[in-house]
Amino acid sequence: RHKFWETQPVGQFGDVADVSLPDGAIEPPTPLSEVRADPYPLPAAFEWFTCDLDDDALLADLYALLAHNYVEDDENMFRFNYSSAFLRWALRPPSFFRAWHIGVRAKESKKLVAFISGVPARIRARDDVVRMAEINFLCVHKKLRSKRLAPVLIREVTRRVHLENIWQAAYTAGVVLPTPITTCRYWHRSLNPKKLIDVGFSRLGPRMTMSRTVRLYKLPDAPLTPGFRQMELRDVAAVTRLLRAYLARYVVAPDFDELDVEHWLLPQEDVVDSYLVESPETHEVTDFCSFYTLPSSVLNNANYSTLKAAYSYYNVAVKTPLQQLMNDALIVAKQKNYDVFNALDVMENEGFLKELKFGPGDGQLHYYLYNYRIRNGIKPSELGLVLL
Ligand code: NHW
Ligand code: EN5
């Protein structure tokens, strides 16, 4: 059934529930001298190409490859449209490896036709902090699909990760592969219901008029929590303390240090937004919330070409109730002209989704680990990891 995945060190569908197998690495590391030294062969017309994201021309090519060929919903109405600034941010965290930004080009035209990437991360599974690669942006041009190029890309990124003496990876996908550690549901909160209905992202509910719908999703003009403000560079230490203490509760979560927090959570316009609550009395940072910006192209609509979507990222509510904190996140997203606010049912999110008028989407997100077994998997609420 899975000619490629059957050969890989991932939980095979048969043995997920086998209690005799221990948690942790599925196969041990091999000596670096035994890692294959040269790239896997590609069909003759193509060549490997390590991408330099400092190069604006290359970045524009990568942006265009993804904008035209990356993930769509099940009815091909929308396609993710990651911005160039977002791609630079996502692919250049602390200690990133340029060799893990892997393109495939046509030898003759030099056109970029496929891509896969990894970035390094420390991810904790139970009490084991593991150096991993986060794999993302796997993409094969629509005209080259179903030719078994994806397994070559995956083997090549695996080889380059092994060369850095890293033997585990984390990734997500909308498709079922062997074998998810957990399966999450997307939830959506309308901010601009009229546009969402016009483009077919949502529907007018039964016995609902447009004006009732607009009223239903109306939000205040400004955040309600006293001391709610944008995160700044001076907040990195406090946010790191809050987040580390919070993520310690989850079975699988990133192990963020201050450098990671500065990179992943310091606001960057139209890429990542972070807010916190600074107590007006003590000036302590007590709560934190964040979202990233990932627009989708609207395919085949006469009136609109893009949807501006915010995706819930990491949130920590200590003093402010989580529901109130997330309501303020919705308010600032609305003020910044987002059309929809999306969230997964990870961490404590179940606790605010229905109350804040999110509705379940038709998409799922499966989470995977490569060469790391977690017996029986985990629940979405035990997952403290959000991948972009
Ligand atoms: S998920 C988004 C993936 N990208 C898209 O969906 C974009 C649109 N689609 C495409 O570009 C986020 C193509 O359809 C792709 C497949 C390229 C998806 N993950 O070349 P063939 C990520 O980026 C398997 C993994 O003929 P294709 C995460 C499939 O099951 N495997 O197909 C990426 C089959 O294998 P099987 C996937 O349609 C994580 C084989 O590919 C997959 O032309 C990568 C067919 O290949 C997917 N999303 O191209 C794994 N989709 O065994 C990282 C299909 O079933 C692992 N397949 O026969 C860790 C590596 C690092 C380890 C380090 C220690
Ligand atoms: C991860 N790095 O299917 C990348 N999105 O629900 C790979 N549906 O937007 C993972 N089909 O439900 C990709 N509207 C996996 C996701 C791929 C994209 C995808 C889904 C997630 C989505 C929308 C639009 C559906 C269009 C037709 C959806 C309903 C919203 C409604 C708002 C009002 C309250 C009820 C729900």
Coordinates of C-alpha atoms and ligand atoms in Angstrom, one line a residue:
R1 CA 0.0 0.0 0.0
H2 CA 2.8 2.5 0.9
K3 CA 5.7 1.4 -1.2
F4 CA 7.9 4.2 0.1
W5 CA 6.7 4.7 3.7
E6 CA 6.9 0.9 4.3
T7 CA 10.7 1.2 4.0
Q8 CA 11.0 4.1 6.5
P9 CA 11.5 4.1 10.3
V10 CA 8.0 5.3 11.2
G11 CA 5.3 3.6 13.1
Q12 CA 3.8 1.1 10.7
F13 CA 0.0 0.8 10.8
G14 CA 0.2 -2.7 12.2
D15 CA 2.2 -2.0 15.4
V16 CA 0.9 1.3 16.8
A17 CA -0.8 -0.3 19.7
D18 CA 2.0 -2.9 20.3
V19 CA 2.8 -2.3 24.0
S20 CA 6.0 -4.4 23.8
L21 CA 7.7 -1.8 21.7
P22 CA 9.3 1.0 23.8
D23 CA 8.9 4.8 23.3
G24 CA 11.8 6.5 21.6
A25 CA 14.0 6.0 18.5
I26 CA 12.8 3.2 16.2
E27 CA 16.3 2.7 14.8
P28 CA 19.7 3.7 16.3
P29 CA 21.9 6.4 14.6
T30 CA 24.5 5.0 12.2
P31 CA 28.1 6.2 12.2
L32 CA 28.4 9.4 10.1
S33 CA 31.0 7.7 7.9
E34 CA 28.2 5.3 6.8
V35 CA 25.8 8.1 5.8
R36 CA 25.6 8.2 2.0
A37 CA 28.0 10.9 0.8
D38 CA 26.4 11.9 -2.5
P39 CA 22.9 13.1 -3.3
Y40 CA 20.3 10.6 -4.4
P41 CA 19.9 10.4 -8.2
L42 CA 17.2 12.5 -9.9
P43 CA 15.7 11.9 -13.4
A44 CA 18.2 13.0 -16.0
A45 CA 16.5 16.3 -16.8
F46 CA 16.7 17.6 -13.2
E47 CA 19.4 18.7 -10.8
W48 CA 19.6 19.4 -7.0
F49 CA 20.0 23.0 -6.1
T50 CA 20.7 24.3 -2.6
C51 CA 18.6 27.5 -2.1
D52 CA 20.1 30.7 -0.8
L53 CA 17.2 32.6 0.8
D54 CA 19.3 35.8 0.9
D55 CA 19.0 35.8 -2.9
D56 CA 15.8 37.8 -3.7
A57 CA 15.5 36.2 -7.1
L58 CA 15.6 32.7 -5.7
L59 CA 13.1 33.7 -3.0
A60 CA 10.8 35.0 -5.7
D61 CA 11.1 31.7 -7.5
L62 CA 10.3 29.7 -4.4
Y63 CA 7.4 32.0 -3.6
A64 CA 6.0 31.4 -7.0
L65 CA 6.5 27.6 -7.0
L66 CA 4.5 27.4 -3.7
A67 CA 1.9 30.0 -4.7
H68 CA 1.0 28.0 -7.8
N69 CA 1.6 24.4 -6.6
Y70 CA 1.3 24.1 -2.8
V71 CA -1.5 22.8 -0.6
E72 CA -5.2 23.2 -1.6
D73 CA -8.4 22.3 0.2
D74 CA -10.3 19.2 -0.8
E75 CA -12.4 21.1 -3.3
N76 CA -9.6 23.1 -4.8
M77 CA -11.2 26.4 -3.9
F78 CA -8.2 27.9 -1.9
R79 CA -4.4 27.5 -2.0
F80 CA -2.0 28.5 0.7
N81 CA -0.1 31.6 -0.3
Y82 CA 2.9 31.9 2.1
S83 CA 4.6 35.3 1.6
S84 CA 8.3 35.7 0.8
A85 CA 8.9 37.4 4.2
F86 CA 7.1 34.4 5.9
L87 CA 9.2 31.9 4.0
R88 CA 12.4 33.7 5.0
W89 CA 11.2 33.7 8.6
A90 CA 10.1 30.1 8.6
L91 CA 13.3 28.8 7.0
R92 CA 16.0 30.8 8.9
P93 CA 15.6 30.2 12.6
P94 CA 18.6 30.1 15.0
S95 CA 21.3 27.7 13.7
F96 CA 19.5 26.8 10.5
F97 CA 21.3 24.8 7.8
R98 CA 21.4 26.2 4.3
A99 CA 21.9 22.7 3.0
W100 CA 18.4 21.8 4.3
H101 CA 16.7 24.3 1.8
I102 CA 16.6 21.9 -1.1
G103 CA 15.4 22.7 -4.6
V104 CA 15.1 20.7 -7.7
R105 CA 15.6 22.6 -11.0
A106 CA 15.2 21.7 -14.7
K107 CA 18.8 21.4 -16.0
E108 CA 18.1 23.3 -19.2
S109 CA 15.7 26.1 -18.2
K110 CA 16.9 26.3 -14.5
K111 CA 13.3 26.5 -13.5
L112 CA 12.6 25.6 -9.9
V113 CA 10.2 22.6 -10.1
A114 CA 10.3 21.0 -6.6
F115 CA 11.3 21.9 -3.0
I116 CA 11.6 20.4 0.5
S117 CA 13.0 22.0 3.6
G118 CA 14.1 21.3 7.1
V119 CA 14.9 23.5 10.1
P120 CA 16.5 22.4 13.3
A121 CA 14.5 22.3 16.5
R122 CA 14.7 20.8 20.0
I123 CA 11.4 18.9 20.6
R124 CA 10.5 17.2 23.9
A125 CA 8.6 13.9 23.8
R126 CA 7.6 13.1 27.4
D127 CA 10.9 13.7 29.3
D128 CA 13.2 13.3 26.3
V129 CA 14.5 16.4 24.6
V130 CA 15.4 15.4 21.1
R131 CA 17.3 17.3 18.3
M132 CA 15.0 17.1 15.3
A133 CA 14.4 18.5 11.9
E134 CA 11.0 20.2 11.2
I135 CA 10.2 19.3 7.6
N136 CA 7.9 21.6 5.7
F137 CA 7.1 23.0 2.2
L138 CA 7.4 19.7 0.4
C139 CA 6.2 20.6 -3.1
V140 CA 6.3 19.1 -6.6
H141 CA 5.2 21.2 -9.6
K142 CA 1.7 20.1 -10.7
K143 CA 3.0 18.9 -14.1
L144 CA 5.5 16.5 -12.4
R145 CA 3.1 14.8 -10.0
S146 CA 2.8 11.0 -9.4
K147 CA 6.3 10.3 -10.8
R148 CA 7.7 9.3 -7.4
L149 CA 9.7 12.5 -7.0
A150 CA 8.5 13.1 -3.4
P151 CA 10.2 10.0 -2.0
V152 CA 13.5 11.2 -3.6
L153 CA 13.1 14.6 -2.0
I154 CA 12.3 13.0 1.4
R155 CA 15.3 10.7 1.1
E156 CA 17.6 13.6 0.2
V157 CA 16.5 15.8 3.1
T158 CA 16.9 12.8 5.4
R159 CA 20.4 12.3 4.2
R160 CA 21.3 15.9 4.7
V161 CA 19.7 15.9 8.2
H162 CA 21.7 12.7 9.1
L163 CA 24.9 14.5 8.0
E164 CA 24.3 16.9 10.9
N165 CA 24.0 13.9 13.2
I166 CA 20.3 14.4 13.7
W167 CA 18.1 11.3 13.4
Q168 CA 14.6 12.4 14.2
A169 CA 12.1 14.7 12.5
A170 CA 8.6 16.3 13.0
Y171 CA 6.2 17.1 10.2
T172 CA 2.5 17.6 9.6
A173 CA 0.3 16.8 6.6
G174 CA -3.3 17.0 5.6
V175 CA -3.1 13.4 4.3
V176 CA -2.9 10.2 6.3
L177 CA 0.5 8.5 6.2
P178 CA 2.0 5.8 8.5
T179 CA 1.4 6.8 11.3
P180 CA 0.1 10.0 13.0
I181 CA 1.0 10.7 16.6
T182 CA -2.3 12.7 16.7
T183 CA -4.9 14.1 14.3
C184 CA -6.2 17.6 14.8
R185 CA -9.2 19.5 13.5
Y186 CA -9.0 23.0 12.0
W187 CA -11.5 25.5 13.5
H188 CA -12.4 28.8 11.9
R189 CA -13.7 32.1 13.4
S190 CA -15.3 34.4 10.8
L191 CA -14.1 38.0 11.1
N192 CA -15.4 39.2 7.7
P193 CA -18.4 36.9 7.2
K194 CA -19.7 38.6 4.1
K195 CA -16.5 38.0 2.2
L196 CA -16.1 34.5 3.5
I197 CA -19.5 33.6 2.2
D198 CA -18.9 35.4 -1.1
V199 CA -15.8 33.3 -1.8
G200 CA -17.4 30.0 -0.7
F201 CA -15.2 29.7 2.4
S202 CA -18.4 29.5 4.6
R203 CA -22.1 29.4 4.0
L204 CA -25.0 31.4 5.3
G205 CA -26.5 29.3 8.1
P206 CA -30.0 27.9 7.9
R207 CA -32.6 30.6 8.8
M208 CA -29.8 33.3 8.9
T209 CA -29.7 36.5 6.9
M210 CA -26.5 38.3 5.9
S211 CA -27.2 41.1 8.4
R212 CA -27.8 38.7 11.3
T213 CA -24.6 36.9 10.4
V214 CA -22.6 40.1 10.3
R215 CA -24.0 41.0 13.7
L216 CA -23.3 37.5 15.1
Y217 CA -19.6 37.9 14.4
K218 CA -19.2 41.5 15.4
L219 CA -16.3 42.3 17.8
P220 CA -15.4 45.4 19.9
D221 CA -13.1 48.0 18.4
A222 CA -10.2 47.5 20.7
P223 CA -8.9 44.8 23.1
L224 CA -10.6 44.7 26.5
T225 CA -7.9 43.4 28.8
P226 CA -6.1 46.2 30.7
G227 CA -2.3 46.0 29.9
F228 CA -2.8 44.1 26.6
R229 CA -0.1 45.3 24.2
Q230 CA 2.3 44.1 21.5
M231 CA 5.3 42.0 22.5
E232 CA 8.7 43.9 22.2
L233 CA 12.4 42.8 22.3
R234 CA 12.6 43.7 26.0
D235 CA 9.9 41.1 26.7
V236 CA 11.9 38.1 25.4
A237 CA 13.1 36.9 28.8
A238 CA 9.7 37.1 30.4
V239 CA 7.9 35.5 27.5
T240 CA 10.4 32.7 27.4
R241 CA 9.8 32.0 31.1
L242 CA 6.1 32.0 30.7
L243 CA 6.1 29.8 27.6
R244 CA 8.7 27.2 29.0
A245 CA 6.7 26.8 32.1
Y246 CA 3.5 26.4 30.1
L247 CA 4.8 24.0 27.4
A248 CA 6.2 21.7 30.2
R249 CA 2.6 20.4 30.6
Y250 CA 2.4 18.8 27.2
V251 CA 3.6 15.4 26.1
V252 CA 5.1 16.7 22.8
A253 CA 6.3 20.3 22.7
P254 CA 9.2 22.5 21.5
D255 CA 12.0 23.3 24.0
F256 CA 12.3 27.0 23.3
D257 CA 15.2 29.1 24.6
E258 CA 15.4 32.9 24.4
L259 CA 16.9 32.9 21.0
D260 CA 14.1 30.7 19.7
V261 CA 11.5 33.0 21.3
E262 CA 13.1 36.1 19.8
H263 CA 13.0 34.5 16.4
W264 CA 9.6 32.7 16.5
L265 CA 7.6 35.2 18.5
L266 CA 8.9 38.7 18.2
P267 CA 6.3 40.5 16.0
Q268 CA 7.1 40.9 12.3
E269 CA 4.5 42.7 10.2
D270 CA 2.3 40.3 8.2
V271 CA 4.3 37.3 9.4
V272 CA 3.9 36.8 13.1
D273 CA 2.0 38.9 15.7
S274 CA 2.4 38.5 19.5
Y275 CA 0.6 40.2 22.3
L276 CA 1.0 40.0 26.1
V277 CA -0.7 41.3 29.2
E278 CA 1.5 43.5 31.3
S279 CA 0.0 43.9 34.8
P280 CA -0.8 47.6 35.2
E281 CA 0.1 47.3 38.9
T282 CA 3.2 45.1 39.0
H283 CA 4.4 45.4 35.3
E284 CA 4.8 41.7 35.3
V285 CA 4.1 39.8 32.1
T286 CA 1.2 37.5 33.0
D287 CA -0.3 36.3 29.7
F288 CA 0.7 35.9 26.1
C289 CA -0.9 35.1 22.8
S290 CA 0.3 35.0 19.2
F291 CA -0.8 34.2 15.6
Y292 CA 0.9 33.9 12.3
T293 CA -0.2 35.2 8.9
L294 CA -0.9 32.8 6.1
P295 CA -3.2 34.1 3.3
S296 CA -4.8 31.7 0.8
S297 CA -5.3 32.4 -2.8
V298 CA -9.0 32.3 -3.8
L299 CA -9.2 30.2 -6.9
N300 CA -11.8 31.1 -9.6
N301 CA -13.6 33.9 -7.9
A302 CA -14.5 37.1 -9.9
N303 CA -14.5 39.4 -6.9
Y304 CA -11.6 38.3 -4.7
S305 CA -8.1 36.9 -5.2
T306 CA -7.0 36.3 -1.6
L307 CA -8.2 35.5 1.9
K308 CA -6.3 37.0 4.8
A309 CA -6.1 34.4 7.5
A310 CA -4.5 34.5 11.0
Y311 CA -3.5 31.1 12.5
S312 CA -3.4 30.7 16.3
Y313 CA 0.2 30.0 17.4
Y314 CA 1.4 29.8 21.0
N315 CA -0.9 31.2 23.8
V316 CA -0.3 31.2 27.6
A317 CA -3.0 32.3 29.9
V318 CA -2.0 32.5 33.6
K319 CA -3.9 35.5 35.1
T320 CA -6.3 36.4 32.3
P321 CA -8.9 33.7 31.4
L322 CA -7.8 32.0 28.1
Q323 CA -11.2 32.8 26.5
Q324 CA -10.8 36.6 27.3
L325 CA -7.2 36.6 26.0
M326 CA -8.2 34.9 22.7
N327 CA -11.1 37.3 22.3
D328 CA -8.6 40.1 22.4
A329 CA -6.5 38.3 19.8
L330 CA -9.7 38.1 17.6
I331 CA -10.2 41.8 18.2
V332 CA -6.7 42.8 17.1
A333 CA -6.9 40.5 14.1
K334 CA -10.2 42.1 13.0
Q335 CA -8.6 45.5 13.5
K336 CA -5.7 44.4 11.2
N337 CA -8.2 43.4 8.5
Y338 CA -7.9 39.6 8.7
D339 CA -10.9 37.8 7.2
V340 CA -10.7 34.7 9.3
F341 CA -8.9 33.4 12.5
N342 CA -8.0 29.7 12.4
A343 CA -7.0 27.4 15.2
L344 CA -6.3 23.7 15.8
D345 CA -7.8 21.8 18.7
V346 CA -4.3 21.5 20.3
M347 CA -3.3 22.5 23.8
E348 CA -6.2 24.1 25.7
N349 CA -7.9 25.4 22.6
E350 CA -11.0 23.3 23.1
G351 CA -11.7 25.5 26.0
F352 CA -12.5 28.6 23.9
L353 CA -13.4 27.5 20.4
K354 CA -17.1 27.1 20.7
E355 CA -17.6 30.0 23.1
L356 CA -15.8 32.4 20.8
K357 CA -17.9 31.2 17.8
F358 CA -15.3 29.2 15.9
G359 CA -16.8 26.4 13.8
P360 CA -15.2 23.1 12.7
G361 CA -13.5 23.2 9.3
D362 CA -13.5 20.4 6.7
G363 CA -9.7 19.9 7.0
Q364 CA -7.7 17.8 9.4
L365 CA -4.0 18.1 10.3
H366 CA -2.1 14.9 11.1
Y367 CA 1.1 15.2 13.1
Y368 CA 4.1 12.8 12.6
L369 CA 7.4 12.0 14.0
Y370 CA 10.2 10.3 12.0
N371 CA 12.2 7.6 13.7
Y372 CA 10.5 8.2 17.1
R373 CA 7.7 6.1 18.5
I374 CA 5.1 7.2 21.0
R375 CA 3.0 4.2 22.0
N376 CA -0.7 4.6 21.3
G377 CA -0.2 8.2 20.2
I378 CA -1.5 11.2 22.0
K379 CA -4.6 13.4 22.1
P380 CA -4.6 16.8 20.4
S381 CA -4.9 18.4 23.9
E382 CA -1.6 16.7 24.8
L383 CA 0.2 18.3 21.9
G384 CA 2.1 21.6 22.5
L385 CA 3.6 21.9 19.1
V386 CA 2.4 24.2 16.2
L387 CA 4.2 23.9 12.9
L388 CA 3.8 26.5 10.2
Ligands
NHW1 S1 2.4 18.7 4.1 C1 2.3 19.5 2.5 C2 2.8 18.7 1.4 N1 2.7 19.4 0.1 C3 1.6 19.5 -0.6 O1 0.6 18.9 -0.3 C4 1.7 20.4 -1.8 C5 0.9 19.9 -3.0 N2 1.2 18.5 -3.3 C6 2.4 18.2 -3.9 O2 3.3 19.0 -4.1 C7 3.7 19.7 4.9 C8 2.7 16.7 -4.1 O3 1.4 16.1 -4.2 C9 3.6 16.1 -3.1 C10 3.6 14.5 -3.4 C11 5.0 16.6 -3.1 C12 3.0 16.2 -1.7 N3 4.2 13.9 3.1 O4 6.0 11.9 -5.9 P1 4.9 11.0 -5.6 C13 5.1 19.1 4.5 O5 5.8 19.7 3.7 C14 3.9 10.1 -0.4 C15 4.9 12.8 3.0 O6 4.5 10.1 -6.7 P2 3.3 13.5 -5.7 C16 5.5 17.9 5.2 C17 2.8 9.2 -0.8 O7 2.3 8.6 0.4 N4 4.7 11.8 2.1 O8 3.6 11.9 -5.3 C18 6.4 16.9 4.4 C19 3.6 8.2 -1.6 O9 4.4 7.3 -0.8 P3 3.8 5.8 -0.5 C20 3.8 12.1 1.1 O10 1.8 13.7 -5.4 C21 6.8 15.7 5.1 C22 4.6 9.1 -2.3 O11 4.7 10.3 -1.5 C23 3.0 13.3 1.1 O12 3.8 13.8 -7.0 C24 7.7 14.8 4.3 C25 4.2 9.5 -3.7 O13 5.1 10.2 -4.3 C26 3.2 14.2 2.2 N5 2.6 15.4 2.3 O14 4.1 14.3 -4.6 C27 8.2 13.6 5.1 N6 2.2 13.3 0.1 O15 4.7 5.2 0.5 C28 9.3 14.0 6.0 C29 2.4 12.1 -0.6 O16 2.4 6.0 0.0 C30 9.9 12.8 6.7 N7 3.4 11.4 0.0 O17 3.7 5.1 -1.9 C31 11.1 13.2 7.6 C32 12.4 13.4 6.8 C33 13.6 13.9 7.6 C34 14.1 12.8 8.5 C35 15.4 13.3 9.3 C36 15.9 12.2 10.3
EN5_2 C1 0.8 22.2 7.3 N1 2.0 23.0 7.5 O1 -8.3 21.8 3.9 C2 0.5 22.2 5.8 N2 -8.2 23.8 5.0 O2 -10.6 23.3 7.7 C3 -0.3 20.9 5.4 N3 -11.7 24.7 5.1 O3 -9.8 26.0 5.2 C4 -1.6 20.7 5.9 N4 -13.5 22.7 0.9 O4 -13.9 24.5 6.5 C5 -2.7 21.1 5.1 N5 -14.7 26.4 6.0 C6 -4.1 20.7 5.6 C7 -5.2 21.7 5.3 C8 -5.4 22.0 3.9 C9 -6.3 23.2 3.7 C10 -7.7 22.9 4.2 C11 -9.5 23.6 5.6 C12 -9.4 23.5 7.1 C13 -10.4 24.9 5.3 C14 -12.6 25.8 5.0 C15 -13.0 26.0 3.6 C16 -13.6 24.9 2.9 C17 -13.9 25.1 1.5 C18 -14.4 23.8 0.8 C19 -13.8 25.5 5.9 C20 -15.8 26.4 6.9 C21 -15.7 27.6 7.8 C22 -17.0 27.8 8.6 C23 -16.9 29.2 9.2 C24 -18.2 29.5 10.1 C25 -18.3 28.5 11.1 C26 -18.4 27.1 10.6 C27 -17.1 26.8 9.7

